[in-house]
PDB file of C-alpha atoms in Angstrom:
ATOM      1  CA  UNK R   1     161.768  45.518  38.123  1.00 59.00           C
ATOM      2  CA  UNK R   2     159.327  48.116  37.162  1.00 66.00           C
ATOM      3  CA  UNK R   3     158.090  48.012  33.386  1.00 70.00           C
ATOM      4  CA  UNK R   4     158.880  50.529  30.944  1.00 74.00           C
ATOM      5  CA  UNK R   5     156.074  53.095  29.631  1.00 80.00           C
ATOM      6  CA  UNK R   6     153.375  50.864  27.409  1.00 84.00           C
ATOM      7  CA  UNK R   7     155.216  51.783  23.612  1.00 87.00           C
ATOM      8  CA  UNK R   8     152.474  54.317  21.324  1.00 88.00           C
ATOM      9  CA  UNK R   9     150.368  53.159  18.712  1.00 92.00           C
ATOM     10  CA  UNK R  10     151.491  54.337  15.433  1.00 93.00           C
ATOM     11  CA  UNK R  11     149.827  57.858  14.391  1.00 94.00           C
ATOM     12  CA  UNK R  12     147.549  56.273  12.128  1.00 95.00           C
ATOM     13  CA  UNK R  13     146.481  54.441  14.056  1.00 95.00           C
ATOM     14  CA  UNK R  14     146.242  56.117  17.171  1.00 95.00           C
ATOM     15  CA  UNK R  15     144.249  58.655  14.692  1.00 96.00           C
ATOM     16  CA  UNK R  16     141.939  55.799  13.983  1.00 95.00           C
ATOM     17  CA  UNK R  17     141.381  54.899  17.101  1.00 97.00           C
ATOM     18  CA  UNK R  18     140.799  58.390  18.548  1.00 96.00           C
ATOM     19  CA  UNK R  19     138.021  59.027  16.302  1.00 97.00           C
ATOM     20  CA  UNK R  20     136.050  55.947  16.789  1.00 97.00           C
ATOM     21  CA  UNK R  21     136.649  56.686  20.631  1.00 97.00           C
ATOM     22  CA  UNK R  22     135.513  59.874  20.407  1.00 96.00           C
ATOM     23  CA  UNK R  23     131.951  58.487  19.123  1.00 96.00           C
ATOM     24  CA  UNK R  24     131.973  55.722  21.917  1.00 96.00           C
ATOM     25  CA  UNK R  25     132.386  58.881  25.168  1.00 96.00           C
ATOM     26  CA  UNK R  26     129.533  60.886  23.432  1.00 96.00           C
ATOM     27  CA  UNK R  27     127.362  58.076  24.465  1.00 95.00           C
ATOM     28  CA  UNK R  28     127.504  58.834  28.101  1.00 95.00           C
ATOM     29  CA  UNK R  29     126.919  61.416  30.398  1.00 92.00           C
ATOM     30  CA  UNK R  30     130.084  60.546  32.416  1.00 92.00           C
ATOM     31  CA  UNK R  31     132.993  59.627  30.414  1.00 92.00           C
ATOM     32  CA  UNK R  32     134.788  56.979  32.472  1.00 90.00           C
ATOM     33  CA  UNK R  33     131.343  55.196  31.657  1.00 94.00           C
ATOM     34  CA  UNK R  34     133.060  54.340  28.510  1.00 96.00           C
ATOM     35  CA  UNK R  35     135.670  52.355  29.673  1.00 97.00           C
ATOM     36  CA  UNK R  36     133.873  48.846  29.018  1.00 97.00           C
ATOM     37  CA  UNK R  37     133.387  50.018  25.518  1.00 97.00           C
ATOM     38  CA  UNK R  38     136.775  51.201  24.531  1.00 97.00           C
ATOM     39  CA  UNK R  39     138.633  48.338  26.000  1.00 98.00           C
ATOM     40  CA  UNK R  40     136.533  46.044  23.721  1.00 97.00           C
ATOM     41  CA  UNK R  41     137.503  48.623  20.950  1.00 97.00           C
ATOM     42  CA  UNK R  42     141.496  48.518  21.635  1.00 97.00           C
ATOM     43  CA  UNK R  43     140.970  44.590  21.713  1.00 96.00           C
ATOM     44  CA  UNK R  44     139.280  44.867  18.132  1.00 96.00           C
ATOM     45  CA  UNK R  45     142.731  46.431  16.984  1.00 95.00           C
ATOM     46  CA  UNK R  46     145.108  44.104  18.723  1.00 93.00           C
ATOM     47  CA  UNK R  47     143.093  40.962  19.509  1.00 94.00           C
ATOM     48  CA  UNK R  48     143.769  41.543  23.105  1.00 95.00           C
ATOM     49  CA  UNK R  49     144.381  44.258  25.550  1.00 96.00           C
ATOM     50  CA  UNK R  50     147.531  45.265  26.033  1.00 95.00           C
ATOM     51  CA  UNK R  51     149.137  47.637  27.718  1.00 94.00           C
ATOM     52  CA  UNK R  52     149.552  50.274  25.128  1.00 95.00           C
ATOM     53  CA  UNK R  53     145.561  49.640  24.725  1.00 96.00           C
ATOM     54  CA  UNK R  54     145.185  50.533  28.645  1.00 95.00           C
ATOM     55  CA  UNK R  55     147.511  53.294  28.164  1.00 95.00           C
ATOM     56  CA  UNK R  56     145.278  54.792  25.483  1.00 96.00           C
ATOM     57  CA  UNK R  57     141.953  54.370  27.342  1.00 97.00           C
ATOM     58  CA  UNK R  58     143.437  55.964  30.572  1.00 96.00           C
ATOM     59  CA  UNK R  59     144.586  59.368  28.248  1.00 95.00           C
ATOM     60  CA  UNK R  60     141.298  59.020  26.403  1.00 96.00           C
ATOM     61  CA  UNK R  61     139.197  59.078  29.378  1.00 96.00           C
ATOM     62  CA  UNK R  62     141.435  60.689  32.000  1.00 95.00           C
ATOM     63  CA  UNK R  63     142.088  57.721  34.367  1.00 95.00           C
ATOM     64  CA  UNK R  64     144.970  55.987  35.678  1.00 94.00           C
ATOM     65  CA  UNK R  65     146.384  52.890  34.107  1.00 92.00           C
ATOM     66  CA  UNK R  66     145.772  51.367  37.395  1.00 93.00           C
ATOM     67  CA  UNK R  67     142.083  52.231  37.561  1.00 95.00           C
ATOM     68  CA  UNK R  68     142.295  50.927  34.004  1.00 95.00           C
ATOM     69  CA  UNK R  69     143.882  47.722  34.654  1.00 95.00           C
ATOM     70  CA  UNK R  70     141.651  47.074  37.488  1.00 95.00           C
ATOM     71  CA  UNK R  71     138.757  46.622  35.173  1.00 95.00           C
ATOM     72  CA  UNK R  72     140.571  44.899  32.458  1.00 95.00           C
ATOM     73  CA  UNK R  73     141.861  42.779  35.020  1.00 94.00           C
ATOM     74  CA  UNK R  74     138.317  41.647  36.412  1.00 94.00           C
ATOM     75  CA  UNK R  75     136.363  40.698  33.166  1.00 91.00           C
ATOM     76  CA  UNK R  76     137.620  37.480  31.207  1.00 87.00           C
ATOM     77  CA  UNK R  77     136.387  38.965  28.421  1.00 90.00           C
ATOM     78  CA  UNK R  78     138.799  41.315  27.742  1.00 94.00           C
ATOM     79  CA  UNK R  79     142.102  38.847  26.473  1.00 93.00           C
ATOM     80  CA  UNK R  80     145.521  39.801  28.197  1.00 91.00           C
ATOM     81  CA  UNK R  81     147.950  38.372  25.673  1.00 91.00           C
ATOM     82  CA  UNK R  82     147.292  37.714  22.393  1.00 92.00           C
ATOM     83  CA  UNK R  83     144.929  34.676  21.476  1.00 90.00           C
ATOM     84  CA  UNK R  84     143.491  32.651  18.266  1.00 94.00           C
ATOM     85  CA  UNK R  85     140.936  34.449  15.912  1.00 96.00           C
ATOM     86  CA  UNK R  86     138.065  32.172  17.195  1.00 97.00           C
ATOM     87  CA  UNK R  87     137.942  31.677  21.415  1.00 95.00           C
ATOM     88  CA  UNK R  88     136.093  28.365  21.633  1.00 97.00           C
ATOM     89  CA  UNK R  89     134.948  27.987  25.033  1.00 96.00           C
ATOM     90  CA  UNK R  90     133.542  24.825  26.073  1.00 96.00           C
ATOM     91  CA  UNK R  91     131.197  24.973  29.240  1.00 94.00           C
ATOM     92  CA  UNK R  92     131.945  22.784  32.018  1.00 92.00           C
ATOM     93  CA  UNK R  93     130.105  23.740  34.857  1.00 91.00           C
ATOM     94  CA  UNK R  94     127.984  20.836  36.402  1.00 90.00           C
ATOM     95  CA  UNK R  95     125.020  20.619  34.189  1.00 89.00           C
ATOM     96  CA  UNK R  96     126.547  21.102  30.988  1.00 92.00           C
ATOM     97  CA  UNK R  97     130.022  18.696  32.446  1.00 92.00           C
ATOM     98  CA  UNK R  98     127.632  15.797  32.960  1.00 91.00           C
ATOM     99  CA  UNK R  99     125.683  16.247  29.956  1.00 92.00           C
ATOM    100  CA  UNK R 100     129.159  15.835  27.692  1.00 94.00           C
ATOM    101  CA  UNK R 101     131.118  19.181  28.166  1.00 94.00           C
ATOM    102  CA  UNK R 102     133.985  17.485  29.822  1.00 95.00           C
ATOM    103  CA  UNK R 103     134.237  14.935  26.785  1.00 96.00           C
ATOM    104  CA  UNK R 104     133.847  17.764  24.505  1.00 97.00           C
ATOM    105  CA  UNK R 105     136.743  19.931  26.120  1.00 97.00           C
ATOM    106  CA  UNK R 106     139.133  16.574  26.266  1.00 96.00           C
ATOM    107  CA  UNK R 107     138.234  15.618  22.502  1.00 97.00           C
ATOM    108  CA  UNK R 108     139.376  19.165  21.427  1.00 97.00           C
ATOM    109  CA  UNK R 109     141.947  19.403  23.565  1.00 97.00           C
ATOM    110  CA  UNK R 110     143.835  15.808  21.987  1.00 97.00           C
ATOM    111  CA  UNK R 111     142.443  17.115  18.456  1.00 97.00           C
ATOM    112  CA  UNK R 112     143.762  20.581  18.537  1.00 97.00           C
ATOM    113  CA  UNK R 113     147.360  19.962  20.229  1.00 96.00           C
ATOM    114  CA  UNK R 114     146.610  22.538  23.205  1.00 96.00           C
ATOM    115  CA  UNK R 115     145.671  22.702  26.924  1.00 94.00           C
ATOM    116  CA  UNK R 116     143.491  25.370  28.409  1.00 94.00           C
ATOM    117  CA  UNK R 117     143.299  29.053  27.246  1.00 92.00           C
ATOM    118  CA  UNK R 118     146.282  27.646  24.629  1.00 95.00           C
ATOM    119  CA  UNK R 119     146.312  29.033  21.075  1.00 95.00           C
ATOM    120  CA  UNK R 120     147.175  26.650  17.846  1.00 96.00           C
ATOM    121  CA  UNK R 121     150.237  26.809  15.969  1.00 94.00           C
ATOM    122  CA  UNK R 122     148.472  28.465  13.370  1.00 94.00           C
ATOM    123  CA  UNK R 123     146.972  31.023  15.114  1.00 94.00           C
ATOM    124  CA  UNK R 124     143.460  30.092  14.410  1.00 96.00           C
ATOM    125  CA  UNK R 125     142.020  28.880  17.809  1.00 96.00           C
ATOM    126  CA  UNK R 126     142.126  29.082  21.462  1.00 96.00           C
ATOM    127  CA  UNK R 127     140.328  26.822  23.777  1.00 97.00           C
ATOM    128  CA  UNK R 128     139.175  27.404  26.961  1.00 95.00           C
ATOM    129  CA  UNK R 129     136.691  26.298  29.691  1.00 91.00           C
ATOM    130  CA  UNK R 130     134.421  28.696  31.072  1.00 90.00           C
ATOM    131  CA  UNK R 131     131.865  29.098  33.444  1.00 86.00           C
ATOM    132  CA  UNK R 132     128.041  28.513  32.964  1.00 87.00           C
ATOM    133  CA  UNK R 133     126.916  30.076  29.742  1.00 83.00           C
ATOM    134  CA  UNK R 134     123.030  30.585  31.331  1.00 82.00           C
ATOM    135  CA  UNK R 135     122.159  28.304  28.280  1.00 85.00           C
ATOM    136  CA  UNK R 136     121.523  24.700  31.132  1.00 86.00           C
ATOM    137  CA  UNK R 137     118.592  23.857  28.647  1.00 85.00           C
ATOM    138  CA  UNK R 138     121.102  23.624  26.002  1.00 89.00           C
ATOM    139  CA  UNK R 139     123.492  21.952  27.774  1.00 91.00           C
ATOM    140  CA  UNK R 140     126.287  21.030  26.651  1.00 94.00           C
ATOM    141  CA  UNK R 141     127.302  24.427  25.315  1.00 94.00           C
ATOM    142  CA  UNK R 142     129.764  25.613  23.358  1.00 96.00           C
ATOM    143  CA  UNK R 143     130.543  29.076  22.623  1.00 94.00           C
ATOM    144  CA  UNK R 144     132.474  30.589  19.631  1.00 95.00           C
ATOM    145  CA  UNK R 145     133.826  34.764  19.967  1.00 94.00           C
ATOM    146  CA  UNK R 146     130.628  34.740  22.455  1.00 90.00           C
ATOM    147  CA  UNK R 147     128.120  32.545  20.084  1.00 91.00           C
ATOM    148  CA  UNK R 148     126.119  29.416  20.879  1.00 91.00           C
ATOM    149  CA  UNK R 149     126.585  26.320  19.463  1.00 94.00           C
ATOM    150  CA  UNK R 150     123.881  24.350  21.608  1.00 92.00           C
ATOM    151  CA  UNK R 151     123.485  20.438  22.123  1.00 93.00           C
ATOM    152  CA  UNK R 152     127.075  19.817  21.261  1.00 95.00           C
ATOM    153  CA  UNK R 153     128.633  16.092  21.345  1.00 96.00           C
ATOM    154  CA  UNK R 154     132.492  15.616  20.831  1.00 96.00           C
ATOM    155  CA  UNK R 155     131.863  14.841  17.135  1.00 97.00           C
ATOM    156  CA  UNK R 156     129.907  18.090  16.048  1.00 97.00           C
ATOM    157  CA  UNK R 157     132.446  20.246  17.989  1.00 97.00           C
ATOM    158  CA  UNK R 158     135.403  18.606  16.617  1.00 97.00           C
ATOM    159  CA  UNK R 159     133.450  19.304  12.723  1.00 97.00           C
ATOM    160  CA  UNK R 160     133.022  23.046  14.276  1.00 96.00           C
ATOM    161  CA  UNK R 161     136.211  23.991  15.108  1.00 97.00           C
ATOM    162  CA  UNK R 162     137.622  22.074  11.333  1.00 97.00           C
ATOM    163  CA  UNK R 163     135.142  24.061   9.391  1.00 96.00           C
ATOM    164  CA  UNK R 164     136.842  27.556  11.243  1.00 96.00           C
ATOM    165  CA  UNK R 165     140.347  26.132  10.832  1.00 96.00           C
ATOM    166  CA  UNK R 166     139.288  25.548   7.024  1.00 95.00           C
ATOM    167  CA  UNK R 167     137.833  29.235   6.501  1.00 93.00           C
ATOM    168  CA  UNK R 168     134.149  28.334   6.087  1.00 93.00           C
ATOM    169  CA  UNK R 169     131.280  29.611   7.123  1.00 91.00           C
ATOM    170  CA  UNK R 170     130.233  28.621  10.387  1.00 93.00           C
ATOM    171  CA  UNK R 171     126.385  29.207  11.810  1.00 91.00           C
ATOM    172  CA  UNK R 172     125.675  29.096  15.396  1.00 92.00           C
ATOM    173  CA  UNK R 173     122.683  27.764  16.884  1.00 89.00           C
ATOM    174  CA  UNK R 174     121.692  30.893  17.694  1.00 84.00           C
ATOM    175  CA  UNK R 175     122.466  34.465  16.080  1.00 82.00           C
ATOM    176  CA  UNK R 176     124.849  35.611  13.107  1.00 86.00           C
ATOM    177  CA  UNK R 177     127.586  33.581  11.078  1.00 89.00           C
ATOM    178  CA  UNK R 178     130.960  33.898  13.056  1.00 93.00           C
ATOM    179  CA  UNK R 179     132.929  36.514  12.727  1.00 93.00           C
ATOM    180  CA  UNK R 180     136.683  36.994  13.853  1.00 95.00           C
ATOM    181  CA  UNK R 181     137.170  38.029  17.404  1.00 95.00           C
ATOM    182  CA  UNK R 182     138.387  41.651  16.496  1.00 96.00           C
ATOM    183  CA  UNK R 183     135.545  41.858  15.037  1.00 95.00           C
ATOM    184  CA  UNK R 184     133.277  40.210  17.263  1.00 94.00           C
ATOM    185  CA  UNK R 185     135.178  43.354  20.215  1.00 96.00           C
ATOM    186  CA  UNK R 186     134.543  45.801  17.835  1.00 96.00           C
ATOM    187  CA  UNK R 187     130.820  45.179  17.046  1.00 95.00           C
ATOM    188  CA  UNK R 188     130.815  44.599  21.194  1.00 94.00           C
ATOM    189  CA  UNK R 189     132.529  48.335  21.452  1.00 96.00           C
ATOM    190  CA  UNK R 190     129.311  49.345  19.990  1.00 95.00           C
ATOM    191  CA  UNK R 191     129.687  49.768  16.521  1.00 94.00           C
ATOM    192  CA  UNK R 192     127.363  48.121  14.137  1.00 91.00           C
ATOM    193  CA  UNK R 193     127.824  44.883  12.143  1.00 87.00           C
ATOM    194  CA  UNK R 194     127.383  45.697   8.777  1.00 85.00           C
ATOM    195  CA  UNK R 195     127.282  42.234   7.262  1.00 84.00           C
ATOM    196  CA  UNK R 196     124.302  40.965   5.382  1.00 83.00           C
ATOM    197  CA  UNK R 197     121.920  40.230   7.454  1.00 78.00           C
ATOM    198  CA  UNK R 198     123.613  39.655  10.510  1.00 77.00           C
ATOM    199  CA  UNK R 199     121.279  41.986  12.437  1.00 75.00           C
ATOM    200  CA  UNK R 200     118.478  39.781  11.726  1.00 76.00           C
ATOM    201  CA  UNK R 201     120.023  36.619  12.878  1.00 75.00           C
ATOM    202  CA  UNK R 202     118.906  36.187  16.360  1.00 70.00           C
ATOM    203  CA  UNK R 203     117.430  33.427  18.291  1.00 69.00           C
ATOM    204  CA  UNK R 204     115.814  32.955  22.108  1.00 69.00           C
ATOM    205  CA  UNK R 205     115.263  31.468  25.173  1.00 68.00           C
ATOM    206  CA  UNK R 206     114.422  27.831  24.869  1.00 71.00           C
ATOM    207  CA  UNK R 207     111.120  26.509  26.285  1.00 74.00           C
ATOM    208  CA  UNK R 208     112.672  24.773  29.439  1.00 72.00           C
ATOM    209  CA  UNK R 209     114.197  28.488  30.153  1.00 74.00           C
ATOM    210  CA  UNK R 210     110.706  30.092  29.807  1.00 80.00           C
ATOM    211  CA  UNK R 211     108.471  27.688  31.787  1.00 78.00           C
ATOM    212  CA  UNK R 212     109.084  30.348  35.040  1.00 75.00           C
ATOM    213  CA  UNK R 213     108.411  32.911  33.064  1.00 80.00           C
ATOM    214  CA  UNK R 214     104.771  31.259  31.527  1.00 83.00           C
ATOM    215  CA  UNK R 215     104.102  30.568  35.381  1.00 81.00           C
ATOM    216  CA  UNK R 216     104.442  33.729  36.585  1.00 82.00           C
ATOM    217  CA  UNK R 217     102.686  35.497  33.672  1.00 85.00           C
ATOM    218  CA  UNK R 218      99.902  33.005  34.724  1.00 81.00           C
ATOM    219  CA  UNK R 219     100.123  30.978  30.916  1.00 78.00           C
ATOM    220  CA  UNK R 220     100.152  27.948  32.438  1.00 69.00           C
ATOM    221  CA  UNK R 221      98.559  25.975  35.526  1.00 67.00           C
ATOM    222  CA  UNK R 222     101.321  25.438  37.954  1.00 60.00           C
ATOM    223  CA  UNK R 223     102.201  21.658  38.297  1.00 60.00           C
ATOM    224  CA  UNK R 224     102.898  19.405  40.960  1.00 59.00           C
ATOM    225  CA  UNK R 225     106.357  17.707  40.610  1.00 55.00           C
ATOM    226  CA  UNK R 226     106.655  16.487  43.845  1.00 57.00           C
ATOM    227  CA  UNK R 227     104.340  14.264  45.380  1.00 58.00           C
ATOM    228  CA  UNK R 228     103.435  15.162  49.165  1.00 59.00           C
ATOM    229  CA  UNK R 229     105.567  13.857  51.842  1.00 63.00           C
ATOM    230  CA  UNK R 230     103.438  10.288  52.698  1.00 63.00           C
ATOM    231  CA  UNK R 231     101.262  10.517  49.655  1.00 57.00           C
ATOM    232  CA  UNK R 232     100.959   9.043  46.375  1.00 59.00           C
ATOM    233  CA  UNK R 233     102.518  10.433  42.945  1.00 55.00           C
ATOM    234  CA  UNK R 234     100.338  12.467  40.720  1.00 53.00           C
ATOM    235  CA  UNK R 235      98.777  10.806  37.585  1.00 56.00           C
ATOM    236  CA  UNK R 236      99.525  12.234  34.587  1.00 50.00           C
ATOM    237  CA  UNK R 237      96.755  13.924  34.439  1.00 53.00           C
ATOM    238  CA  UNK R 238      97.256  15.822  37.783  1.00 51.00           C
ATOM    239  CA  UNK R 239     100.756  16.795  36.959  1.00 48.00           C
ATOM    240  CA  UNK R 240      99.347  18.385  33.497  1.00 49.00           C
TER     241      UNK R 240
END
């Protein structure tokens, strides 16, 4: 059966929304350009995207719901249905799986009562496994509204996802305190985070990530890690 027209936002906020949107197209030279922006700022209003969100960004920039939903569709960053305030996503691609990820995703799956991309009773959290985070010297990874918590074991990420439950603060490895995911979409929609000092809260590359990088610059002496087919293994100090 074919769906009914997506229902309006309420004029406020419609108003709201039209405004801030209105700041977002000015960025580009070609409005449709906007599109990855304004779905993350409908998603900051609802949570997720739904269909009166896609209805608004296909008015606002002049496409089609379809051409709308076709994006929205393709990046699992955009939610579909409504989910938890925090979307922990535990990696479990190889490295991070058989470091611990697959422990850690089974320990917070029995401690928080839900299956994959499930949402507690209380609204709080939704767990999910996700692809590879690009964080393998970390490994395992878990991520919080798009966060790092690096190094994780069952134990710390069971403590992590408590403390959120609980309403404390909660500190990444890397970058600012979390923040609820509409907030998190609407700081990704562009907008700036206006906490204290959550701007300054950053953090990098770790050094197993940037050995290429050293090597290429020509930092470091390239070093043998494989011994030639037949010969002997390097001493230490040949592999230095």
């Amino acid at each position: 059966m074919p769906q009914l027209p997506a229902p309006a936002y309420p004029a406020e906020v419609r108003a709201r929304l039209e405004a801030d949107a209105k700041e977002v197209v000015a960025r580009y030279p070609d409005s449709r350009s906007a599109l990855l922006p304004l779905l993350h700022l409908v998603q900051s209003e609802e949570g997720f995207v739904s269909r009166t969100g896609m209805a608004f960004c296909a008015d606002t920039l002049g496409l089609t719901t379809a051409e709308v939903t076709a994006v929205a569709t393709f990046y699992t960053m955009y939610r579909r249905r409504p989910s938890g305030d925090y979307q922990v996503g535990v990696c479990t691609n190889t490295l991070c799986a058989v470091m611990g990820g697959d422990a850690i995703f089974e320990r917070l799956q029995e401690h928080l009562g839900v299956g994959n991309d499930e949402t507690t009773e209380d609204g709080k959290i939704t767990l999910e496994h996700i692809e590879c985070n690009a964080a393998c010297d970390f490994a395992p990874v878990v991520m919080v509204n798009w966060e790092f918590f690096d190094n994780q074991t069952p134990e710390s990420a069971t403590r992590m996802v408590d403390d959120l439950i609980a309403g404390r603060t909660v500190e990444p490895t890397r970058g600012a305190p979390i923040c609820s995911y509409k907030e998190t979409a609407r700081i990704l929609a562009g907008f700036p985070d206006e906490r204290p000092g959550a701007v300054e809260a950053t953090g990098g590359a770790g050094p197993a990530s940037l050995v290429g990088l050293r090597l290429a610059k020509g930092e470091e002496p390239h070093a043998r890690v494989v011994a030639p087919r037949g010969g002997e293994r390097p001493t230490a100090e040949e592999g230095e």
